[in-house]
Amino acid sequence: MSTSRKPFVGGNWKMNLHGSEVAELANGLTALPLDASKVDVAVFPAFPYLAQVAAVLKSTPIKVGAQNFYSQANGAFTGEVSLSMLKDIGCEVVLVGHSERRHVLGETDEMINAKVLAALDAGFEVILCVGEKIEQREAGKTHQINMAQLEYGLAGVNADQMARITIAYEPVWAIGTGKTATPEDAQEAHDRIRRCLNFGFDWGEDIGNAVRIQYGGSMKPSNAVDLLSQTDIDGGLIGGASLKASDFMAIVHAAEQSQA
Ligand code: 13P
């Protein structure tokens, strides 16, 4: 990664783990050394455990984030959770546009953009996920899909707010499959995303160059060093490997080292 951007590693626990497993993982994270001057870390537990994990990690530099929320402030939205509720229990970061929400739960670009804007307005950090499906990759549309998801997702975001945006490039075919993009392929996609951030919006290159771009999709301790050594890979968004404290922290340490 570039030495000018501090790496950022997120652990997306998705719809996994129950009571005692959650406690074990959160406690495991508190026990491991972490140099907060060299890496930012956040974990995203499922809603029922958010407050519990936030309480356990309060004494650490690890932030707690939400996998989802609704863009409206309050009201008759059965089953939804607002940003102010998340703030109440100590959340500082949110995921938006994850491929499972786009392709399994049917979130549209319009909904994703509304969420990005609402979260920024409420003072949250946002990880905006983008990435192509296998058929789009095979049709040579990887970059076109990523650009479109960026342009829709970031519409209306201003230069100041970009300091609270991280992009996660997560090729859908690599998520949970054990198939990782090669470091070179991932770097190429990250480079194109960087160029879109630099030249596709009004805010200019300095802002685009400061944005962190995480890689997500079967990142694990055995491939993290090679991925994180790429110029435009500034961290990772980790699913499966974030469910084991030692594996997650091995990736966090690889990110710390990538700055050296
Ligand atoms: P895996 O690491 O399990 O492939 O998941 C990646 C991901 O979707 C993180 O958001």
Short mmCIF file of C-alpha atoms and ligand atoms in Angstrom, two decimals:
data_model
loop_
_atom_site.label_atom_id
_atom_site.label_comp_id
_atom_site.label_asym_id
_atom_site.label_seq_id
_atom_site.Cartn_x
_atom_site.Cartn_y
_atom_site.Cartn_z
CA MET A 1 0.00 0.00 0.00
CA SER A 2 1.01 3.62 -0.24
CA THR A 3 2.77 4.91 2.86
CA SER A 4 0.59 8.02 2.81
CA ARG A 5 -2.60 6.10 3.64
CA LYS A 6 -3.06 4.37 6.97
CA PRO A 7 -4.32 0.82 6.37
CA PHE A 8 -7.83 -0.06 7.51
CA VAL A 9 -8.95 -3.62 8.23
CA GLY A 10 -12.60 -4.50 8.82
CA GLY A 11 -14.06 -7.75 10.11
CA ASN A 12 -17.52 -8.37 8.68
CA TRP A 13 -19.00 -11.10 10.86
CA LYS A 14 -22.13 -11.25 8.66
CA MET A 15 -24.97 -13.44 10.04
CA ASN A 16 -22.60 -15.65 12.03
CA LEU A 17 -21.86 -16.51 15.68
CA HIS A 18 -24.07 -16.68 18.76
CA GLY A 19 -23.78 -15.61 22.41
CA SER A 20 -20.77 -17.42 23.78
CA GLU A 21 -18.97 -17.42 20.41
CA VAL A 22 -19.43 -13.66 20.13
CA ALA A 23 -18.05 -13.17 23.63
CA GLU A 24 -15.08 -15.44 22.91
CA LEU A 25 -14.21 -13.61 19.67
CA ALA A 26 -14.60 -10.12 21.15
CA ASN A 27 -12.52 -11.07 24.21
CA GLY A 28 -9.94 -12.67 21.92
CA LEU A 29 -9.56 -9.37 20.06
CA THR A 30 -8.92 -7.46 23.30
CA ALA A 31 -6.06 -9.79 24.19
CA LEU A 32 -4.04 -9.18 21.04
CA PRO A 33 -1.53 -6.36 20.60
CA LEU A 34 -2.44 -3.68 18.10
CA ASP A 35 -0.47 -0.59 17.05
CA ALA A 36 -3.25 1.94 16.46
CA SER A 37 -0.79 4.44 14.99
CA LYS A 38 -0.20 2.05 12.09
CA VAL A 39 -3.61 0.55 11.35
CA ASP A 40 -7.32 1.26 11.83
CA VAL A 41 -9.50 -1.70 12.75
CA ALA A 42 -13.28 -2.14 12.93
CA VAL A 43 -15.55 -5.14 13.42
CA PHE A 44 -19.15 -5.54 12.28
CA PRO A 45 -21.11 -7.97 14.47
CA ALA A 46 -24.76 -8.87 13.89
CA PHE A 47 -27.29 -6.43 15.42
CA PRO A 48 -28.25 -8.42 18.55
CA TYR A 49 -24.62 -8.43 19.74
CA LEU A 50 -23.53 -4.92 18.73
CA ALA A 51 -23.92 -3.31 22.15
CA GLN A 52 -22.22 -6.25 23.86
CA VAL A 53 -19.23 -6.17 21.50
CA ALA A 54 -19.01 -2.36 21.72
CA ALA A 55 -18.81 -2.66 25.51
CA VAL A 56 -16.06 -5.31 25.37
CA LEU A 57 -13.98 -3.37 22.82
CA LYS A 58 -14.44 0.02 24.45
CA SER A 59 -11.01 -0.10 26.04
CA THR A 60 -9.32 -0.98 22.72
CA PRO A 61 -8.71 1.04 19.53
CA ILE A 62 -10.99 -1.36 17.64
CA LYS A 63 -14.13 0.38 16.40
CA VAL A 64 -17.50 -1.30 16.23
CA GLY A 65 -19.63 -0.89 13.15
CA ALA A 66 -23.01 -1.93 11.79
CA GLN A 67 -23.59 -4.12 8.77
CA ASN A 68 -26.82 -2.33 7.93
CA PHE A 69 -29.24 0.50 8.90
CA TYR A 70 -32.12 2.42 7.38
CA SER A 71 -31.65 5.84 5.80
CA GLN A 72 -34.66 7.48 7.49
CA ALA A 73 -34.23 9.08 10.92
CA ASN A 74 -37.18 7.39 12.70
CA GLY A 75 -40.78 6.35 12.26
CA ALA A 76 -42.93 3.51 11.01
CA PHE A 77 -40.28 1.30 9.39
CA THR A 78 -40.89 -2.10 10.95
CA GLY A 79 -37.75 -4.15 11.36
CA GLU A 80 -35.33 -1.35 10.55
CA VAL A 81 -32.61 0.26 12.69
CA SER A 82 -31.71 3.96 12.59
CA LEU A 83 -28.33 5.63 12.66
CA SER A 84 -29.12 7.44 15.91
CA MET A 85 -29.86 4.06 17.56
CA LEU A 86 -26.48 2.82 16.36
CA LYS A 87 -24.78 5.94 17.67
CA ASP A 88 -26.46 5.36 21.05
CA ILE A 89 -24.75 2.01 21.45
CA GLY A 90 -21.30 3.21 20.36
CA CYS A 91 -21.18 2.47 16.62
CA GLU A 92 -19.00 4.75 14.53
CA VAL A 93 -18.78 2.97 11.18
CA VAL A 94 -21.30 1.46 8.77
CA LEU A 95 -21.11 -0.84 5.77
CA VAL A 96 -23.09 0.21 2.70
CA GLY A 97 -23.57 -1.53 -0.65
CA HIS A 98 -22.23 -4.93 0.35
CA SER A 99 -22.81 -7.39 -2.49
CA GLU A 100 -24.99 -9.57 -0.28
CA ARG A 101 -27.28 -6.59 0.31
CA ARG A 102 -27.21 -5.65 -3.38
CA HIS A 103 -27.68 -9.12 -4.83
CA VAL A 104 -29.38 -11.19 -2.12
CA LEU A 105 -31.51 -8.53 -0.39
CA GLY A 106 -32.16 -6.46 -3.52
CA GLU A 107 -30.78 -3.06 -2.50
CA THR A 108 -30.69 -0.64 -5.42
CA ASP A 109 -28.11 2.02 -6.25
CA GLU A 110 -30.69 4.61 -5.18
CA MET A 111 -31.09 3.02 -1.73
CA ILE A 112 -27.33 2.70 -1.38
CA ASN A 113 -26.77 6.36 -2.21
CA ALA A 114 -29.49 7.41 0.27
CA LYS A 115 -27.74 5.35 2.95
CA VAL A 116 -24.30 6.82 2.18
CA LEU A 117 -25.65 10.37 2.44
CA ALA A 118 -27.66 9.67 5.61
CA ALA A 119 -24.69 8.04 7.35
CA LEU A 120 -22.35 10.90 6.45
CA ASP A 121 -24.92 13.44 7.64
CA ALA A 122 -25.14 11.57 10.94
CA GLY A 123 -21.35 11.73 11.38
CA PHE A 124 -20.51 8.09 10.63
CA GLU A 125 -17.58 6.66 8.74
CA VAL A 126 -18.80 4.70 5.72
CA ILE A 127 -17.33 1.71 3.94
CA LEU A 128 -18.91 1.67 0.48
CA CYS A 129 -18.57 -1.75 -1.12
CA VAL A 130 -18.36 -2.23 -4.88
CA GLY A 131 -17.55 -5.20 -7.06
CA GLU A 132 -18.48 -7.22 -10.11
CA LYS A 133 -20.23 -10.58 -10.44
CA ILE A 134 -18.48 -13.44 -12.26
CA GLU A 135 -20.56 -13.04 -15.43
CA GLN A 136 -19.75 -9.33 -15.51
CA ARG A 137 -16.05 -10.10 -15.11
CA GLU A 138 -16.18 -12.70 -17.89
CA ALA A 139 -17.91 -10.15 -20.14
CA GLY A 140 -15.02 -7.71 -19.54
CA LYS A 141 -17.22 -5.35 -17.53
CA THR A 142 -15.34 -5.28 -14.20
CA HIS A 143 -14.23 -1.67 -14.39
CA GLN A 144 -17.52 -0.44 -15.89
CA ILE A 145 -19.47 -2.02 -13.00
CA ASN A 146 -17.12 -0.61 -10.35
CA MET A 147 -17.27 2.88 -11.89
CA ALA A 148 -21.07 2.83 -12.04
CA GLN A 149 -21.36 1.66 -8.43
CA LEU A 150 -18.98 4.42 -7.34
CA GLU A 151 -20.74 7.11 -9.33
CA TYR A 152 -24.19 6.15 -8.02
CA GLY A 153 -23.02 5.45 -4.49
CA LEU A 154 -21.05 8.67 -4.05
CA ALA A 155 -23.45 11.04 -5.82
CA GLY A 156 -23.88 14.18 -3.72
CA VAL A 157 -20.96 13.45 -1.37
CA ASN A 158 -18.78 16.53 -0.88
CA ALA A 159 -14.99 16.82 -0.62
CA ASP A 160 -15.01 17.19 3.18
CA GLN A 161 -17.19 14.13 3.63
CA MET A 162 -14.81 12.03 1.52
CA ALA A 163 -12.44 11.93 4.50
CA ARG A 164 -14.99 9.59 6.13
CA ILE A 165 -15.39 7.31 3.11
CA THR A 166 -13.52 4.05 2.55
CA ILE A 167 -14.13 1.99 -0.57
CA ALA A 168 -14.11 -1.80 -0.35
CA TYR A 169 -13.50 -3.58 -3.64
CA GLU A 170 -15.11 -6.96 -3.22
CA PRO A 171 -15.36 -9.02 -6.41
CA VAL A 172 -18.55 -11.01 -5.80
CA TRP A 173 -17.05 -14.24 -7.17
CA ALA A 174 -14.28 -14.10 -4.55
CA ILE A 175 -16.56 -13.68 -1.53
CA GLY A 176 -16.78 -16.76 0.66
CA THR A 177 -15.57 -18.96 -2.19
CA GLY A 178 -11.90 -19.38 -1.32
CA LYS A 179 -11.12 -17.86 -4.75
CA THR A 180 -9.07 -14.71 -4.25
CA ALA A 181 -8.28 -12.19 -6.96
CA THR A 182 -4.56 -12.34 -7.74
CA PRO A 183 -2.69 -9.41 -6.20
CA GLU A 184 -2.10 -8.08 -9.74
CA ASP A 185 -5.78 -8.33 -10.74
CA ALA A 186 -6.87 -6.75 -7.47
CA GLN A 187 -4.31 -3.95 -7.89
CA GLU A 188 -5.57 -3.28 -11.42
CA ALA A 189 -9.14 -2.95 -10.15
CA HIS A 190 -8.00 -0.74 -7.25
CA ASP A 191 -6.00 1.45 -9.63
CA ARG A 192 -9.07 1.96 -11.83
CA ILE A 193 -11.16 2.76 -8.74
CA ARG A 194 -8.49 5.25 -7.65
CA ARG A 195 -8.55 6.90 -11.08
CA CYS A 196 -12.34 7.14 -10.93
CA LEU A 197 -12.11 8.77 -7.48
CA ASN A 198 -9.44 11.16 -8.76
CA PHE A 199 -10.96 12.17 -12.07
CA GLY A 200 -14.62 11.13 -12.06
CA PHE A 201 -15.78 13.63 -9.44
CA ASP A 202 -15.44 17.34 -8.79
CA TRP A 203 -13.28 17.13 -5.67
CA GLY A 204 -9.93 16.50 -7.40
CA GLU A 205 -6.91 14.26 -7.10
CA ASP A 206 -5.76 15.12 -3.58
CA ILE A 207 -9.05 13.94 -2.15
CA GLY A 208 -9.12 10.82 -4.33
CA ASN A 209 -5.55 9.88 -3.42
CA ALA A 210 -6.36 10.05 0.29
CA VAL A 211 -9.26 7.57 0.09
CA ARG A 212 -8.50 4.11 1.42
CA ILE A 213 -9.49 1.20 -0.80
CA GLN A 214 -9.85 -2.14 0.97
CA TYR A 215 -9.81 -5.50 -0.79
CA GLY A 216 -12.42 -8.08 0.23
CA GLY A 217 -12.95 -11.62 -0.99
CA SER A 218 -11.35 -14.64 0.70
CA MET A 219 -8.55 -12.59 2.23
CA LYS A 220 -6.77 -14.70 4.85
CA PRO A 221 -3.44 -14.77 6.69
CA SER A 222 -1.80 -16.78 3.87
CA ASN A 223 -2.58 -14.27 1.10
CA ALA A 224 -2.85 -10.99 3.02
CA VAL A 225 0.81 -9.97 2.75
CA ASP A 226 0.86 -10.27 -1.05
CA LEU A 227 -2.43 -8.42 -1.46
CA LEU A 228 -1.56 -5.68 1.01
CA SER A 229 1.81 -5.03 -0.62
CA GLN A 230 0.04 -3.68 -3.72
CA THR A 231 0.19 0.10 -4.10
CA ASP A 232 -3.53 0.76 -4.03
CA ILE A 233 -4.64 -1.95 -1.59
CA ASP A 234 -5.00 -0.08 1.69
CA GLY A 235 -6.44 -2.79 3.89
CA GLY A 236 -9.05 -5.51 3.80
CA LEU A 237 -12.68 -6.24 4.49
CA ILE A 238 -12.61 -9.73 5.88
CA GLY A 239 -15.50 -12.18 6.18
CA GLY A 240 -14.70 -15.79 7.07
CA ALA A 241 -11.21 -15.14 8.43
CA SER A 242 -12.52 -12.44 10.77
CA LEU A 243 -14.44 -15.05 12.79
CA LYS A 244 -11.23 -16.35 14.40
CA ALA A 245 -9.36 -13.78 16.49
CA SER A 246 -5.89 -15.14 15.64
CA ASP A 247 -6.55 -15.16 11.87
CA PHE A 248 -8.07 -11.69 11.93
CA MET A 249 -5.21 -10.27 13.95
CA ALA A 250 -2.66 -11.92 11.63
CA ILE A 251 -4.24 -9.93 8.78
CA VAL A 252 -4.26 -6.76 10.91
CA HIS A 253 -0.55 -7.26 11.60
CA ALA A 254 0.13 -7.83 7.89
CA ALA A 255 -1.57 -4.48 7.25
CA GLU A 256 0.57 -2.81 9.96
CA GLN A 257 3.69 -4.22 8.31
CA SER A 258 2.58 -3.16 4.82
CA GLN A 259 3.21 0.44 5.79
CA ALA A 260 6.82 -0.18 6.72
P1 13P B 1 -14.94 -13.55 2.79
O1 13P B 1 -13.68 -13.03 3.41
O2 13P B 1 -15.61 -14.60 3.62
O3 13P B 1 -14.73 -13.95 1.37
O4 13P B 1 -15.99 -12.33 2.78
C1 13P B 1 -15.59 -11.10 2.28
C2 13P B 1 -16.66 -10.12 2.55
O5 13P B 1 -17.74 -10.18 1.98
C3 13P B 1 -16.41 -9.07 3.55
O6 13P B 1 -17.40 -8.11 3.53
#
